[in-house]
PDB file of C-alpha atoms in Angstrom:
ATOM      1  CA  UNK Q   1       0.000   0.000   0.000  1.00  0.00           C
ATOM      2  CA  UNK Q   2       0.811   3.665  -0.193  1.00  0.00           C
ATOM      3  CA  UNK Q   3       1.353   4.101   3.433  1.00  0.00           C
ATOM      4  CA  UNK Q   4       3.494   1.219   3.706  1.00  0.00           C
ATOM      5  CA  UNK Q   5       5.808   2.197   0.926  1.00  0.00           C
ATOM      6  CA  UNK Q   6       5.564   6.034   3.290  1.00  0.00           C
ATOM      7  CA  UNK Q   7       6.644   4.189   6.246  1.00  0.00           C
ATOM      8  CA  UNK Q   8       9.538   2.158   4.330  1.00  0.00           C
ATOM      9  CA  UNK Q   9      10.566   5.477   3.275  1.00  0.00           C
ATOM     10  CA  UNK Q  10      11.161   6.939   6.215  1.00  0.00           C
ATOM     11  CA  UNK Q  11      12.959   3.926   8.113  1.00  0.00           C
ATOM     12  CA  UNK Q  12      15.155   4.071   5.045  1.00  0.00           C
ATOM     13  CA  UNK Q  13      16.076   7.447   5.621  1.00  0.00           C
ATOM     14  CA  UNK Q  14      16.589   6.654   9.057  1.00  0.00           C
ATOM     15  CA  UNK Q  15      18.986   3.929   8.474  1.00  0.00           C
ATOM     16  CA  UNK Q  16      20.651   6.428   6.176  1.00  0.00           C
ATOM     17  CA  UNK Q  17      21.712   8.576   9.189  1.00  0.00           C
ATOM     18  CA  UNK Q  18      23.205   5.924  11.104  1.00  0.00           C
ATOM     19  CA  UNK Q  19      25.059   4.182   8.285  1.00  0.00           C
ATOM     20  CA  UNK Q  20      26.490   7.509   8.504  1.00  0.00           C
ATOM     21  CA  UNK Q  21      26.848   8.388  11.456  1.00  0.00           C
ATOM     22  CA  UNK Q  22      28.922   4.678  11.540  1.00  0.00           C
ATOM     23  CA  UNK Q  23      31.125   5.286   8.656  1.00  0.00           C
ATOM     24  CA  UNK Q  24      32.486   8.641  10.018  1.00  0.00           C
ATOM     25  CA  UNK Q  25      33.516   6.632  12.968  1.00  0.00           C
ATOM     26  CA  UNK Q  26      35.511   4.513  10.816  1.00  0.00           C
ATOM     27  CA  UNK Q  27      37.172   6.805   7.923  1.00  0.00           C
ATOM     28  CA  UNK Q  28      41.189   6.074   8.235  1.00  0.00           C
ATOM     29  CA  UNK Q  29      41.752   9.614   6.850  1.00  0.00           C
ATOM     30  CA  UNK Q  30      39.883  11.677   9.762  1.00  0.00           C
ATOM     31  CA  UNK Q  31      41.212  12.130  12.980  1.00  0.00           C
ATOM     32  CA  UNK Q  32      38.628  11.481  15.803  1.00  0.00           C
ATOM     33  CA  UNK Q  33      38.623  12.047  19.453  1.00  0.00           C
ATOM     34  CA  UNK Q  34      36.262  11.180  22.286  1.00  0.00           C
ATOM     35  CA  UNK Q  35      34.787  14.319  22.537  1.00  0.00           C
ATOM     36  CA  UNK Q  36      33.616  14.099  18.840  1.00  0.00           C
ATOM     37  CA  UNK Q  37      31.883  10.615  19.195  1.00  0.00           C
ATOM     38  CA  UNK Q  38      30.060  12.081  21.951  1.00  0.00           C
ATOM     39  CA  UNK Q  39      29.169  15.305  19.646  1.00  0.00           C
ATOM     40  CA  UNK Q  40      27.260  12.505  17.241  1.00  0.00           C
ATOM     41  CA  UNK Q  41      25.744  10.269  19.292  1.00  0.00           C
ATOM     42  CA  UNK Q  42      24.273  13.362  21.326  1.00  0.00           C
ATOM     43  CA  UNK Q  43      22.587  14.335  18.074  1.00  0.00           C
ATOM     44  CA  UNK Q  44      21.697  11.039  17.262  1.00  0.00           C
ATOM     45  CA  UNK Q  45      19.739  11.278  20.406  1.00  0.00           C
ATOM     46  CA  UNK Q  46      18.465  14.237  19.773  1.00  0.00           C
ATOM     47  CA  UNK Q  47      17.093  13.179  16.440  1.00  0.00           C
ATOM     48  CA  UNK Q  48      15.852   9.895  17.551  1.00  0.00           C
ATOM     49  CA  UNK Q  49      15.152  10.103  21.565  1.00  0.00           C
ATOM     50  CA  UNK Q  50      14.319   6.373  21.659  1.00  0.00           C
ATOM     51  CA  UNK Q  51      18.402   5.563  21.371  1.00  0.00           C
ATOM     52  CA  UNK Q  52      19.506   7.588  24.461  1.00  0.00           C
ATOM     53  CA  UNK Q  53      19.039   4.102  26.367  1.00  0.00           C
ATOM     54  CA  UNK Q  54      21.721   2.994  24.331  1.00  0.00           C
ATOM     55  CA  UNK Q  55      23.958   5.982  23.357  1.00  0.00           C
ATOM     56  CA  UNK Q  56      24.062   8.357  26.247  1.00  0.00           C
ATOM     57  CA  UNK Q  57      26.909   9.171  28.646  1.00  0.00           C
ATOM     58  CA  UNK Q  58      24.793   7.319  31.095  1.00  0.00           C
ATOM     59  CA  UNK Q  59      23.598   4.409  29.252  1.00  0.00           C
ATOM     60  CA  UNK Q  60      23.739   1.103  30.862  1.00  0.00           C
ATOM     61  CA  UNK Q  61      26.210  -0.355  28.619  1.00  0.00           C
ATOM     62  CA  UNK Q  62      28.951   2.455  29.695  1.00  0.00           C
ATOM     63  CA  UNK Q  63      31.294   0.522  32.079  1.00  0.00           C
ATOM     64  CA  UNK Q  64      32.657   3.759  33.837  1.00  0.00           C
ATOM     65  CA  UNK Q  65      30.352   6.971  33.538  1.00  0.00           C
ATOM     66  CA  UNK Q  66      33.181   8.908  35.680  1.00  0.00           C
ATOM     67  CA  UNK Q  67      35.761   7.686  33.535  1.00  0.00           C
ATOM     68  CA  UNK Q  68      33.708   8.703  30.367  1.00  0.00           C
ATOM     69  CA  UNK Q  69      33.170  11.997  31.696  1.00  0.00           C
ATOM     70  CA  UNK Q  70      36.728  12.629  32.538  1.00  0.00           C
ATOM     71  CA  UNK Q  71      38.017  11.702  29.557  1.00  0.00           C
ATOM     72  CA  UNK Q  72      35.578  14.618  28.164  1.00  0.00           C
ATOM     73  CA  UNK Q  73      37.181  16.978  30.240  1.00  0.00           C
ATOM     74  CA  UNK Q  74      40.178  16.497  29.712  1.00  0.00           C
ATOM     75  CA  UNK Q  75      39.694  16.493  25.797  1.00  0.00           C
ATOM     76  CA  UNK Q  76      37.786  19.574  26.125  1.00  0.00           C
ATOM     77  CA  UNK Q  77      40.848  21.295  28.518  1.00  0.00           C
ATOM     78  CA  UNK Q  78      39.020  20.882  30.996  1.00  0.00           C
ATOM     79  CA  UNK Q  79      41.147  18.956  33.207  1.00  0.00           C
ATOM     80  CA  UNK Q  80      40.780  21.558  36.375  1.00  0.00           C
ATOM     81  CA  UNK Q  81      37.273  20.660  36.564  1.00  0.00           C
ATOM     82  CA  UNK Q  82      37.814  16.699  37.418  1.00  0.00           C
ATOM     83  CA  UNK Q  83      36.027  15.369  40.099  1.00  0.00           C
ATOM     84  CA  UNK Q  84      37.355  13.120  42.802  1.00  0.00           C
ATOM     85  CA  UNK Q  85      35.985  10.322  40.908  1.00  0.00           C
ATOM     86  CA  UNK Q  86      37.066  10.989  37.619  1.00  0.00           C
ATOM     87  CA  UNK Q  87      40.544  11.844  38.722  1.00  0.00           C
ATOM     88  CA  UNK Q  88      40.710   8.453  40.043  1.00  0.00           C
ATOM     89  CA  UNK Q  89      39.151   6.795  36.673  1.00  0.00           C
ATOM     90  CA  UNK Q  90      41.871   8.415  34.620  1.00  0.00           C
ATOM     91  CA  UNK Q  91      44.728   8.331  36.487  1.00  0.00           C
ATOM     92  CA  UNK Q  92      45.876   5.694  34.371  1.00  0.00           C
ATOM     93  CA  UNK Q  93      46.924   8.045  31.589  1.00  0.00           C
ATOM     94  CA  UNK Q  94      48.390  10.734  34.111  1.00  0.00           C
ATOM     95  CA  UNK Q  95      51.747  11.768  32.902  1.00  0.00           C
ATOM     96  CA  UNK Q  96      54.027  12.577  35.443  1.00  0.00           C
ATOM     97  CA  UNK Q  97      55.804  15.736  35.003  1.00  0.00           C
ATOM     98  CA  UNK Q  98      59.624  15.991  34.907  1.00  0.00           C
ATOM     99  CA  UNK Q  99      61.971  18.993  36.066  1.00  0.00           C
ATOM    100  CA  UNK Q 100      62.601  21.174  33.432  1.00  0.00           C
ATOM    101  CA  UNK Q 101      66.389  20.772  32.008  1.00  0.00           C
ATOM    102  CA  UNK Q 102      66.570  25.141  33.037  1.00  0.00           C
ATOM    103  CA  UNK Q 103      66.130  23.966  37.040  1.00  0.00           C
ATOM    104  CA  UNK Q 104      68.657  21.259  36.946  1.00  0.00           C
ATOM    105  CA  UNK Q 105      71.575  23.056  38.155  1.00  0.00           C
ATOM    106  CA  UNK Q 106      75.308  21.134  37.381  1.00  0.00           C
ATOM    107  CA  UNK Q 107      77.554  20.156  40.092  1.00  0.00           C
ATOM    108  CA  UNK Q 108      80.691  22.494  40.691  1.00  0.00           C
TER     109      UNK Q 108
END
């Protein structure tokens, strides 16, 4: 029917989005960071509500929420804003920082 072809249509269109929404994640030539997956999957939300459950910073399937929102901050330069909690989730990548060569001073 006429409707049905409508409503084929539109799911189409829909799948279009994701399909690209998918392949952006996975060109070689573009160089993506955290903070831009979140960018797209927040406006995947936004355009279809129903996949927050599955694509929001709070979504079941995220192991580590704190560690997910660190790792935002810290993208974003934000790094002075990290709470307790996601200090502790990313200290794995902490970098200690070494003396500057200048304040090394050479024995006499």
């Amino acid at each position: 029917t006429e409707e049905e072809i409508e409503q084929i249509k539109e799911v189409f269109l829909q799948l279009c989005d994701f399909q690209s929404a998918m392949n952006c994640l996975q060109l070689d030539h573009i160089d993506i960071d955290f903070v831009c997956v979140r960018r797209l999957f927040d406006e995947l939300i936004q355009k279809y509500p129903s996949t927050r459950q599955y694509l929001s910073s709070t979504a079941d399937i995220i192991h580590s929420p704190c560690f997910e929102s660190g790792l935002m901050k810290i993208q974003q330069g934000m790094a002075d804003d990290l709470t307790s909690f996601e200090k502790e989730a990313v200290s794995m990548f902490k970098i200690e920082e070494r003396p500057s060569h200048s304040s090394i001073t050479e024995p006499e």
